[in-house]
Amino acid sequence: MAAQFGRRLCKGAATTAVAAVAVAALSASQAPGVNDHGGQAAADATSSPEASASDGSATGNSPYCTDLPPLKSPNPSPSTGPGPGGTGTTEAGIPATVLDAYKKAEASLREAKPGCNLPWQLLAAIGRVESGQARGGQVKADGTTIKRILGPQLDGNGFALIKDTDDGAYDGNSSYDQAVGPMQFIPSTWAWAGRDGNDDGKKDPNNIYDAALAAGHYLCRNNWDLSDQGDLDRAILSYNNSRDYLNLVMRWLEYYRKGTHEVPDGTGTLPDNRSDDGAGASPTPTTPGTTVPGGSTPKPGPKPEKPGGAPPTPKPPTTPPTTPPGTPSTPPTTPPTPTDTVDHLEDAGTAKLTAMAGDAFSRRISTRAETEAGKAVAKVRVRFTILGDTDTTFTGGESVATVATNSSGVAVAPALQAGEKTGAVTVRATVVGRAVPGLDYKATVTERAADALARTGDAALTCAPGGEFANQVEVKATYQGAVADGVAATATLIKSADDPAANDKGPYFKDADGKTVRTLTGLKTDAKGLLKLPELYADDTTGTFLLRITTAGGATLTVELTVAAAETSSPSPSASPSA
């Protein structure tokens, strides 16, 4: 009995609190290292500041499957054990298409964000907890779920309150949002985090390839390194902001790391328990176009009385009515949420936003949510979106970030990272779940610049007429004392210090065809700020000449070149004849 309880939560868990305490207790006793990433009891669990301050949660903190992995380590070999709903080593098996989606997402992130170190087993752990691996692998050949998988509607009734943000496009609910698909994204998060993982030109949260890749990018934002336990905790908490959820995902992550195997689609094990009611698998599969209120399977009504039985005795009300008979009833009203009270957005002291290409912006965008009377509104989600054709992103490589306003009503966007495209960039702030005018911020990306140039050597640059200079010219560019890499430069053999026009005689460069050129454009400093010019040649003109190098930002260096005939030694006078 003890082993059975250790493997699964008791089905009789009737409330969220009971289920949460059971998860915390079992998680703490089941695997080593739990205190390293959240040994709090459920009653002491608090929100992660990092998660609350950034994107809220991918799932809207929707309910999740609370089944724990078996105590026995998995065997990474195919098993002939029980099918769907079975137990034992089959729980280590992951449906073939689902497993393929996780591994392809890991490979994609390894190339796109190598510093994230995303393991596919983390996606498998989250997929198991969110949907039981797409309901045991109930997917079509292209990875789309056979039936739509929906969480409960987030109407504030025991769950978060998130009013509709997609007009029902993803969840079929035009009143409230619901988590969608095998990785359980809420529509407002999918709107910016969605990815096309199977290259079919669509971003579908109901497709395991799209959802797995989106989950990988979501977990890898904010420059998180998932090989670091602190960043791993932050990433998981940002997916569903619950300490119990973190512990549960970590248990499955460690379980899958010990070994797993592929099973045919549709034969994976199904979860038995859910965090909100302890019974019935979550989330609920539905046919397209239908919505299950609350996301739960309807419970049967009272059983009919047996024939001939006595009618049930009505129970007296436990609380006498307080409304006099005949008084018109007033329908209950839902109190306004903080989001409902927002009238407009105001800039909260954002300074001028300027950065050179490739650099991080030193200033960040700050936006304040206010009521019509100008009062600040806290706990409102503000979405910042980078618009237009630009490669400027937020730190972490994303073009969209959602931030909750603090107690002063202010949301501070993540730092902007300038790309290589120069020019104006627009960042728009909007209120999630509220149709108020957006607030646009203008940022400017300037070309890379240098404010100083210096030669890396001091050898004299001399050459005989018609010859080749023995030393090449190399310079180092800096900006405010730091290396200036990728800076555009021009080198010209000028007529004089007062006349920057290209000379028509004296030293010269050669182009690819061997022809004489005295101006070089399209030059750039390397990663160390160095620029080495091509070989220089001299015609038959002797004298002193000038080479001028200029860069974006105004740095200028003039180098002196000398073309002179080689000195010849005078013959020694002959000895006078002896007397």
Coordinates of C-alpha atoms in Angstrom, one line a residue:
M1 CA 0.0 0.0 0.0
A2 CA 2.8 2.4 0.9
A3 CA 4.5 1.8 -2.5
Q4 CA 1.3 2.4 -4.3
F5 CA 0.7 5.7 -2.5
G6 CA 4.3 6.7 -3.2
R7 CA 3.8 6.2 -6.9
R8 CA 0.5 8.0 -7.3
L9 CA -1.5 10.5 -5.4
C10 CA -4.5 9.1 -3.6
K11 CA -7.6 9.5 -5.9
G12 CA -9.6 10.6 -2.9
A13 CA -7.8 13.9 -2.6
A14 CA -10.8 16.2 -2.7
T15 CA -9.3 19.7 -2.6
T16 CA -6.4 21.6 -4.1
A17 CA -4.9 22.1 -0.7
V18 CA -4.9 18.3 0.0
A19 CA -3.4 17.6 -3.4
A20 CA -0.7 20.3 -3.0
V21 CA 0.4 19.1 0.4
A22 CA 0.6 15.5 -0.9
V23 CA 2.7 16.6 -3.8
A24 CA 5.0 18.6 -1.6
A25 CA 5.3 15.7 0.9
L26 CA 5.9 13.0 -1.6
S27 CA 8.3 15.1 -3.6
A28 CA 10.4 15.8 -0.6
S29 CA 10.6 12.1 0.3
Q30 CA 11.0 10.7 -3.2
A31 CA 14.3 11.8 -4.6
P32 CA 17.6 13.4 -3.4
G33 CA 18.3 17.1 -3.8
V34 CA 14.8 18.4 -3.3
N35 CA 16.0 20.9 -0.8
D36 CA 18.3 22.4 -3.4
H37 CA 15.4 23.6 -5.4
G38 CA 12.5 24.1 -3.2
G39 CA 12.0 22.3 0.1
Q40 CA 9.2 24.6 1.2
A41 CA 6.0 23.0 2.4
A42 CA 3.0 23.8 0.4
A43 CA 1.7 26.2 3.0
D44 CA 4.9 28.2 2.9
A45 CA 5.2 28.3 -0.9
T46 CA 5.4 31.8 -2.3
S47 CA 5.6 33.3 -5.8
S48 CA 8.9 33.5 -7.5
P49 CA 9.9 37.2 -7.8
E50 CA 11.5 36.6 -11.1
A51 CA 8.5 34.8 -12.5
S52 CA 6.1 37.4 -11.2
A53 CA 8.2 40.3 -12.6
S54 CA 8.6 38.9 -16.1
D55 CA 6.1 36.9 -18.1
G56 CA 3.6 35.7 -15.4
S57 CA 3.3 32.1 -16.5
A58 CA 2.9 30.3 -19.8
T59 CA -0.1 28.4 -18.6
G60 CA -1.8 31.1 -16.6
N61 CA -1.1 28.9 -13.6
S62 CA -3.7 26.4 -14.8
P63 CA -4.2 23.1 -13.1
Y64 CA -1.8 20.3 -14.0
C65 CA -1.4 16.5 -13.7
T66 CA 0.0 15.6 -10.2
D67 CA 0.9 11.9 -10.8
L68 CA 4.4 11.2 -9.5
P69 CA 6.9 9.0 -11.3
P70 CA 7.4 5.5 -10.0
L71 CA 9.9 5.0 -7.2
K72 CA 11.7 2.3 -9.3
S73 CA 14.1 3.7 -11.8
P74 CA 13.0 3.2 -15.4
N75 CA 14.6 0.8 -17.8
P76 CA 15.5 2.3 -21.2
S77 CA 14.2 -0.8 -23.1
P78 CA 10.8 -1.4 -24.7
S79 CA 8.3 -2.9 -22.3
T80 CA 5.4 -5.2 -23.0
G81 CA 3.6 -4.0 -19.9
P82 CA 0.1 -2.6 -19.7
G83 CA -1.1 0.0 -22.3
P84 CA -2.8 3.3 -21.7
G85 CA -3.5 3.9 -18.0
G86 CA -1.0 1.2 -17.1
T87 CA 1.7 1.5 -14.5
G88 CA 5.3 0.4 -13.9
T89 CA 8.1 0.7 -16.4
T90 CA 5.6 1.7 -19.1
E91 CA 5.5 5.2 -17.5
A92 CA 9.1 5.7 -18.7
G93 CA 7.8 5.3 -22.3
I94 CA 7.1 8.4 -24.3
P95 CA 4.9 8.2 -27.5
A96 CA 7.1 8.2 -30.6
T97 CA 5.9 11.5 -32.2
V98 CA 5.9 13.3 -28.9
L99 CA 9.4 12.1 -28.1
D100 CA 10.6 13.2 -31.6
A101 CA 9.1 16.7 -31.1
Y102 CA 11.0 17.1 -27.8
K103 CA 14.3 16.0 -29.3
K104 CA 13.9 18.2 -32.4
A105 CA 13.2 21.2 -30.2
E106 CA 16.3 20.5 -28.2
A107 CA 18.4 20.3 -31.4
S108 CA 16.9 23.6 -32.6
L109 CA 17.6 25.4 -29.3
R110 CA 21.1 24.0 -29.3
E111 CA 21.8 25.9 -32.5
A112 CA 19.6 29.0 -31.8
K113 CA 20.5 29.5 -28.1
P114 CA 23.5 27.3 -27.2
G115 CA 24.0 29.0 -23.9
C116 CA 20.6 27.8 -22.7
N117 CA 21.6 24.1 -22.5
L118 CA 18.0 22.9 -22.8
P119 CA 17.7 19.2 -22.3
W120 CA 14.8 17.5 -24.1
Q121 CA 14.0 15.6 -20.8
L122 CA 12.8 19.0 -19.4
L123 CA 10.3 19.3 -22.2
A124 CA 9.2 15.7 -21.6
A125 CA 8.8 16.4 -17.8
I126 CA 6.7 19.5 -18.5
G127 CA 4.7 17.7 -21.2
R128 CA 4.0 14.9 -18.8
V129 CA 2.8 17.2 -16.1
E130 CA 0.8 19.5 -18.4
S131 CA -1.0 16.9 -20.5
G132 CA 0.3 13.4 -19.9
Q133 CA 2.4 13.6 -23.1
A134 CA -0.5 14.7 -25.2
R135 CA -2.9 12.3 -23.6
G136 CA -0.7 9.3 -24.1
G137 CA 0.3 10.4 -27.6
Q138 CA -3.1 10.9 -29.1
V139 CA -1.6 12.8 -32.1
K140 CA -1.8 12.6 -35.8
A141 CA 1.2 11.9 -38.0
D142 CA 2.0 15.6 -38.3
G143 CA 2.0 16.0 -34.5
T144 CA -1.4 17.7 -34.2
T145 CA -3.6 16.3 -31.3
I146 CA -6.5 14.2 -32.4
K147 CA -8.7 16.1 -30.0
R148 CA -8.1 19.6 -28.7
I149 CA -6.7 19.6 -25.2
L150 CA -8.0 22.5 -23.0
G151 CA -7.5 23.5 -19.4
P152 CA -10.4 25.0 -17.4
Q153 CA -11.6 28.5 -18.3
L154 CA -9.7 31.0 -16.2
D155 CA -12.7 32.9 -14.9
G156 CA -11.3 33.6 -11.4
N157 CA -13.5 30.8 -9.9
G158 CA -10.8 28.8 -8.2
F159 CA -8.3 29.8 -10.9
A160 CA -6.6 32.9 -12.2
L161 CA -8.9 35.5 -13.9
I162 CA -7.8 36.0 -17.5
K163 CA -10.4 37.4 -19.7
D164 CA -10.5 36.4 -23.4
T165 CA -7.5 37.7 -25.4
D166 CA -7.9 35.8 -28.7
D167 CA -11.6 36.0 -29.4
G168 CA -11.8 32.3 -28.9
A169 CA -9.4 31.6 -31.8
Y170 CA -7.3 29.0 -29.9
D171 CA -9.5 27.9 -27.1
G172 CA -13.1 28.3 -28.5
N173 CA -13.9 30.6 -25.6
S174 CA -14.7 34.2 -26.2
S175 CA -15.2 35.1 -22.6
Y176 CA -12.2 33.8 -20.8
D177 CA -8.9 32.3 -21.8
Q178 CA -8.1 28.6 -21.4
A179 CA -4.7 26.8 -21.6
V180 CA -4.4 25.1 -25.0
G181 CA -2.6 22.1 -26.4
P182 CA -0.1 19.5 -25.1
M183 CA 2.1 22.1 -23.5
Q184 CA -0.9 24.1 -22.2
F185 CA -0.1 27.7 -23.4
I186 CA -2.7 30.4 -22.7
P187 CA -3.6 32.3 -25.9
S188 CA -2.0 35.6 -24.7
T189 CA 1.3 33.8 -24.2
W190 CA 1.1 31.8 -27.4
A191 CA 0.5 35.1 -29.4
W192 CA 4.2 35.9 -28.9
A193 CA 5.8 32.7 -27.8
G194 CA 4.3 30.5 -30.6
R195 CA 6.7 28.8 -33.0
D196 CA 6.5 26.7 -36.2
G197 CA 8.3 23.5 -35.2
N198 CA 7.3 21.3 -38.2
D199 CA 7.8 23.8 -41.0
D200 CA 4.2 23.8 -42.2
G201 CA 3.9 27.6 -42.1
K202 CA 1.6 27.6 -39.1
K203 CA 2.1 28.2 -35.4
D204 CA -0.5 25.8 -33.8
P205 CA -0.5 25.3 -30.0
N206 CA -2.3 22.0 -30.7
N207 CA 0.7 20.6 -32.6
I208 CA 3.3 19.0 -30.4
Y209 CA 6.2 20.1 -32.7
D210 CA 5.1 23.7 -32.6
A211 CA 4.3 23.6 -28.8
A212 CA 7.5 21.8 -27.9
L213 CA 9.7 24.3 -29.8
A214 CA 7.7 27.2 -28.3
A215 CA 8.1 25.8 -24.8
G216 CA 11.9 25.5 -25.4
H217 CA 12.2 29.1 -26.5
Y218 CA 10.0 30.2 -23.5
L219 CA 12.2 28.4 -21.1
C220 CA 15.4 29.8 -22.7
R221 CA 14.4 33.5 -22.6
N222 CA 16.0 36.0 -20.2
N223 CA 19.5 34.5 -21.0
W224 CA 18.7 31.6 -18.6
D225 CA 21.3 28.8 -18.5
L226 CA 19.3 25.7 -17.7
S227 CA 22.4 23.8 -16.6
D228 CA 22.4 26.3 -13.6
Q229 CA 20.0 25.1 -10.9
G230 CA 18.9 28.7 -10.1
D231 CA 18.1 29.5 -13.7
L232 CA 16.4 26.1 -14.1
D233 CA 14.1 26.9 -11.1
R234 CA 13.3 30.3 -12.5
A235 CA 12.4 28.9 -15.9
I236 CA 10.1 26.2 -14.5
L237 CA 8.4 28.6 -12.1
S238 CA 7.8 31.0 -15.0
Y239 CA 5.9 28.2 -16.8
N240 CA 3.6 27.6 -13.8
N241 CA 4.3 29.7 -10.7
S242 CA 4.0 27.1 -8.0
R243 CA 6.6 25.6 -5.8
D244 CA 4.8 22.2 -5.9
Y245 CA 4.8 22.4 -9.7
L246 CA 8.6 23.0 -9.6
N247 CA 9.1 20.0 -7.4
L248 CA 6.9 17.8 -9.5
V249 CA 8.6 18.8 -12.8
M250 CA 12.0 18.2 -11.2
R251 CA 10.9 14.6 -10.2
W252 CA 9.9 13.8 -13.7
L253 CA 13.0 15.4 -15.2
E254 CA 15.3 13.2 -13.0
Y255 CA 13.2 10.2 -13.8
Y256 CA 13.5 10.7 -17.6
R257 CA 17.2 11.4 -17.3
K258 CA 17.7 7.9 -15.8
G259 CA 16.3 6.3 -18.9
T260 CA 13.3 6.3 -21.2
H261 CA 12.1 4.6 -24.4
E262 CA 9.8 5.2 -27.3
V263 CA 6.3 3.6 -27.4
P264 CA 3.8 3.7 -30.2
D265 CA 1.6 6.8 -30.5
G266 CA -1.6 6.4 -28.5
T267 CA -0.2 3.8 -26.0
G268 CA 1.3 6.1 -23.4
T269 CA 0.1 6.0 -19.8
L270 CA -2.6 8.4 -18.8
P271 CA -2.4 10.5 -15.6
D272 CA -5.0 9.9 -12.9
N273 CA -4.9 13.1 -10.8
R274 CA -5.1 16.8 -11.2
S275 CA -3.9 19.7 -8.9
D276 CA -7.3 21.4 -8.7
D277 CA -9.5 18.4 -7.7
G278 CA -7.3 15.4 -7.3
A279 CA -9.4 13.3 -9.6
G280 CA -9.8 13.0 -13.4
A281 CA -6.9 13.7 -15.8
S282 CA -6.1 17.2 -16.6
P283 CA -6.3 18.9 -19.0
T284 CA -9.5 17.8 -20.7
P285 CA -9.5 16.6 -24.3
T286 CA -12.4 18.1 -26.3
T287 CA -13.6 17.9 -29.9
P288 CA -12.9 21.0 -32.0
G289 CA -15.4 23.8 -31.5
T290 CA -16.5 22.6 -28.0
T291 CA -15.6 23.9 -24.6
V292 CA -16.0 22.1 -21.4
P293 CA -17.0 24.6 -18.7
G294 CA -14.3 24.7 -16.1
G295 CA -12.3 22.2 -18.0
S296 CA -13.5 19.3 -15.9
T297 CA -15.5 16.2 -16.8
P298 CA -19.2 16.7 -15.6
K299 CA -19.9 14.8 -12.5
P300 CA -23.0 12.5 -12.4
G301 CA -26.1 13.8 -10.6
P302 CA -27.9 12.2 -7.7
K303 CA -29.0 8.6 -8.2
P304 CA -32.8 8.1 -8.7
E305 CA -34.7 6.5 -5.9
K306 CA -35.6 2.8 -6.2
P307 CA -39.2 2.0 -7.1
G308 CA -41.4 1.9 -4.1
G309 CA -38.9 3.7 -1.9
A310 CA -39.9 6.5 0.4
P311 CA -39.5 10.0 -1.0
P312 CA -36.5 11.8 0.4
T313 CA -37.1 14.1 3.3
P314 CA -36.3 17.6 2.4
K315 CA -33.6 19.2 4.6
P316 CA -34.3 22.5 6.3
P317 CA -32.2 25.4 5.1
T318 CA -29.2 25.8 7.4
T319 CA -29.4 29.6 7.0
P320 CA -32.7 31.5 7.1
P321 CA -33.2 33.7 4.0
T322 CA -32.4 37.3 4.5
T323 CA -34.3 38.7 1.5
P324 CA -38.0 39.4 2.2
P325 CA -40.4 37.5 -0.1
G326 CA -41.2 39.4 -3.2
T327 CA -38.0 41.3 -3.3
P328 CA -36.5 41.3 -6.9
S329 CA -33.2 39.4 -6.9
T330 CA -30.1 41.1 -8.0
P331 CA -27.7 39.1 -10.1
P332 CA -24.2 38.8 -8.5
T333 CA -21.7 41.1 -10.0
T334 CA -18.0 40.3 -10.5
P335 CA -15.8 42.9 -8.9
P336 CA -13.5 44.7 -11.4
T337 CA -10.0 43.4 -11.7
P338 CA -7.0 45.8 -11.7
T339 CA -6.9 45.4 -15.5
D340 CA -10.5 46.5 -15.8
T341 CA -9.6 49.8 -14.1
V342 CA -6.8 50.8 -16.5
D343 CA -7.8 53.8 -18.6
H344 CA -4.4 54.6 -20.3
L345 CA -0.7 54.1 -20.2
E346 CA 1.9 56.8 -19.4
D347 CA 5.6 56.9 -19.9
A348 CA 7.3 56.5 -16.5
G349 CA 10.5 58.5 -17.2
T350 CA 12.0 56.6 -20.0
A351 CA 15.2 58.4 -21.2
K352 CA 16.4 58.7 -24.8
L353 CA 16.9 55.2 -26.2
T354 CA 20.1 55.0 -28.3
A355 CA 22.7 52.3 -28.8
M356 CA 25.3 51.4 -31.3
A357 CA 24.8 48.3 -33.4
G358 CA 25.5 45.1 -31.5
D359 CA 25.4 46.9 -28.1
A360 CA 22.9 46.7 -25.3
F361 CA 20.8 49.8 -24.6
S362 CA 21.8 51.3 -21.3
R363 CA 18.3 52.6 -20.6
R364 CA 15.1 50.5 -20.3
I365 CA 11.5 51.4 -21.1
S366 CA 9.3 52.2 -18.1
T367 CA 5.5 52.4 -18.5
R368 CA 2.9 53.2 -15.9
A369 CA -0.7 51.9 -16.0
E370 CA -3.2 54.5 -14.7
T371 CA -6.9 54.9 -14.1
E372 CA -8.9 57.7 -15.7
A373 CA -8.2 59.8 -12.6
G374 CA -4.4 59.2 -13.0
K375 CA -4.1 56.7 -10.1
A376 CA -1.4 54.0 -10.6
V377 CA -2.7 50.4 -11.1
A378 CA -0.6 47.5 -9.8
K379 CA -0.7 43.9 -10.9
V380 CA -1.5 44.6 -14.5
R381 CA 0.3 42.8 -17.3
V382 CA 1.9 45.1 -19.9
R383 CA 3.1 43.6 -23.1
F384 CA 6.1 45.2 -24.9
T385 CA 6.4 44.4 -28.6
I386 CA 9.2 45.4 -31.0
L387 CA 7.7 46.4 -34.3
G388 CA 8.9 46.6 -37.8
D389 CA 11.8 45.1 -39.8
T390 CA 14.6 45.1 -37.3
D391 CA 16.9 42.6 -35.6
T392 CA 16.9 44.5 -32.3
T393 CA 15.5 42.3 -29.6
F394 CA 15.0 42.1 -25.9
T395 CA 17.7 40.4 -23.9
G396 CA 17.4 36.7 -24.6
G397 CA 16.5 37.2 -28.3
E398 CA 12.7 37.7 -28.0
S399 CA 10.7 40.4 -29.7
V400 CA 7.9 40.4 -27.1
A401 CA 8.0 40.6 -23.3
T402 CA 5.2 40.7 -20.8
V403 CA 5.8 42.4 -17.5
A404 CA 3.5 42.9 -14.5
T405 CA 3.2 46.4 -13.0
N406 CA 4.6 46.9 -9.5
S407 CA 3.0 48.6 -6.6
S408 CA 3.7 51.9 -8.2
G409 CA 1.9 50.8 -11.4
V410 CA 5.1 50.7 -13.3
A411 CA 6.3 47.9 -15.7
V412 CA 9.9 48.0 -16.7
A413 CA 10.7 46.2 -20.0
P414 CA 13.7 43.9 -20.3
A415 CA 16.9 45.6 -21.7
L416 CA 16.9 46.1 -25.4
Q417 CA 19.8 44.5 -27.4
A418 CA 20.6 46.3 -30.7
G419 CA 21.1 44.3 -33.8
E420 CA 23.2 45.1 -36.8
K421 CA 20.4 47.0 -38.7
T422 CA 20.7 50.7 -38.0
G423 CA 17.9 53.2 -37.8
A424 CA 14.7 53.8 -35.8
V425 CA 13.0 51.0 -33.8
T426 CA 9.5 51.2 -32.3
V427 CA 8.5 49.4 -29.1
R428 CA 4.8 49.3 -28.4
A429 CA 3.4 48.9 -24.8
T430 CA -0.1 47.5 -24.5
V431 CA -2.3 46.2 -21.6
V432 CA -3.0 42.5 -21.8
G433 CA -6.7 41.9 -21.7
R434 CA -7.7 45.6 -22.0
A435 CA -8.5 47.5 -25.2
V436 CA -6.7 50.8 -24.4
P437 CA -4.5 52.7 -26.8
G438 CA -0.9 51.4 -27.0
L439 CA 2.1 53.6 -26.1
D440 CA 4.9 53.8 -28.6
Y441 CA 8.6 54.3 -27.7
K442 CA 11.2 55.2 -30.3
A443 CA 14.7 53.8 -30.1
T444 CA 17.6 54.4 -32.4
V445 CA 20.4 52.1 -33.5
T446 CA 23.5 53.8 -34.8
E447 CA 26.3 52.3 -36.7
R448 CA 29.3 51.0 -34.8
A449 CA 31.8 53.8 -34.1
A450 CA 35.3 54.5 -32.9
D451 CA 36.6 57.6 -31.3
A452 CA 40.4 56.8 -31.4
L453 CA 42.8 55.0 -33.8
A454 CA 46.4 54.1 -33.2
R455 CA 49.1 52.1 -35.0
T456 CA 49.9 48.8 -33.4
G457 CA 53.6 49.2 -34.3
D458 CA 56.1 52.0 -34.8
A459 CA 58.3 50.6 -37.6
A460 CA 59.1 53.2 -40.3
L461 CA 57.1 52.8 -43.5
T462 CA 59.6 53.2 -46.3
C463 CA 60.0 51.8 -49.8
A464 CA 62.2 52.2 -52.8
P465 CA 60.7 53.6 -56.1
G466 CA 58.8 50.9 -57.9
G467 CA 59.0 48.5 -54.9
E468 CA 56.8 47.1 -52.2
F469 CA 56.6 48.4 -48.6
A470 CA 58.1 45.8 -46.2
N471 CA 55.6 46.4 -43.5
Q472 CA 51.8 46.5 -43.6
V473 CA 49.8 49.2 -41.8
E474 CA 47.8 47.9 -38.8
V475 CA 45.7 50.0 -36.5
K476 CA 43.5 49.4 -33.5
A477 CA 40.2 51.2 -33.0
T478 CA 38.6 52.0 -29.6
Y479 CA 35.5 53.7 -28.3
Q480 CA 35.6 55.4 -24.9
G481 CA 38.7 53.2 -24.2
A482 CA 37.0 49.9 -25.1
V483 CA 37.7 47.8 -28.2
A484 CA 35.6 49.0 -31.2
D485 CA 34.8 45.9 -33.2
G486 CA 33.0 45.8 -36.5
V487 CA 33.6 49.5 -37.2
A488 CA 33.5 50.6 -40.8
A489 CA 36.6 52.3 -42.0
T490 CA 38.1 54.0 -45.1
A491 CA 41.8 54.3 -46.1
T492 CA 42.9 57.0 -48.6
L493 CA 46.3 58.0 -49.9
I494 CA 45.7 61.8 -49.8
K495 CA 47.4 64.7 -51.5
S496 CA 48.3 66.6 -48.4
A497 CA 47.3 67.2 -44.8
D498 CA 45.1 70.0 -46.0
D499 CA 43.8 68.3 -49.1
P500 CA 42.0 64.9 -48.4
A501 CA 41.5 64.1 -52.0
A502 CA 43.0 60.9 -53.3
N503 CA 46.5 61.4 -54.7
D504 CA 47.3 60.5 -58.3
K505 CA 50.9 59.5 -57.7
G506 CA 53.1 57.9 -55.1
P507 CA 52.1 54.8 -53.0
Y508 CA 49.1 52.7 -53.9
F509 CA 47.1 49.6 -53.2
K510 CA 46.0 46.9 -55.7
D511 CA 42.5 45.7 -56.3
A512 CA 41.5 42.1 -57.0
D513 CA 42.5 42.6 -60.7
G514 CA 45.9 44.0 -59.8
K515 CA 44.9 47.5 -60.8
T516 CA 46.1 50.6 -58.9
V517 CA 43.7 52.0 -56.3
R518 CA 44.4 54.8 -53.7
T519 CA 41.1 54.6 -51.8
L520 CA 39.8 51.5 -49.9
T521 CA 36.2 51.4 -48.7
G522 CA 34.2 48.7 -47.0
L523 CA 36.9 48.0 -44.4
K524 CA 35.9 46.8 -40.9
T525 CA 37.7 46.3 -37.7
D526 CA 37.8 42.7 -36.4
A527 CA 36.6 41.3 -33.0
K528 CA 39.7 42.8 -31.4
G529 CA 39.2 46.2 -33.0
L530 CA 42.2 45.6 -35.3
L531 CA 42.3 46.6 -39.0
K532 CA 45.2 45.4 -41.1
L533 CA 45.5 47.1 -44.5
P534 CA 46.6 45.3 -47.7
E535 CA 50.1 45.6 -49.0
L536 CA 51.3 49.0 -50.2
Y537 CA 53.3 49.5 -53.4
A538 CA 55.2 52.6 -54.8
D539 CA 55.5 54.0 -58.2
D540 CA 58.6 55.8 -59.4
T541 CA 57.8 59.0 -57.6
T542 CA 59.9 59.7 -54.6
G543 CA 59.0 61.8 -51.5
T544 CA 56.9 61.8 -48.4
F545 CA 53.3 60.8 -48.7
L546 CA 50.3 60.5 -46.4
L547 CA 47.8 57.7 -45.7
R548 CA 44.6 58.7 -43.9
I549 CA 42.3 56.2 -42.1
T550 CA 38.9 57.3 -41.0
T551 CA 36.1 55.4 -39.2
A552 CA 32.5 55.9 -38.4
G553 CA 32.3 58.0 -35.3
G554 CA 35.0 60.4 -36.5
A555 CA 38.2 58.7 -35.5
T556 CA 41.1 59.7 -37.8
L557 CA 44.7 58.6 -38.1
T558 CA 47.3 60.0 -40.6
V559 CA 50.3 57.8 -41.3
E560 CA 53.5 59.0 -43.1
L561 CA 55.0 57.0 -45.9
T562 CA 58.4 57.5 -47.5
V563 CA 59.5 56.6 -51.0
A564 CA 63.3 57.1 -51.5
A565 CA 66.1 55.6 -53.5
A566 CA 68.4 53.4 -51.6
E567 CA 71.5 55.2 -50.4
T568 CA 74.7 54.2 -52.2
S569 CA 78.0 54.4 -50.4
S570 CA 80.7 56.7 -51.9
P571 CA 83.9 55.0 -53.1
S572 CA 86.8 55.4 -50.8
P573 CA 89.6 57.7 -52.2
S574 CA 92.5 55.7 -53.7
A575 CA 95.7 55.7 -51.8
S576 CA 98.3 58.2 -53.1
P577 CA 101.3 56.6 -54.9
S578 CA 104.3 56.2 -52.8
A579 CA 107.1 58.6 -53.4

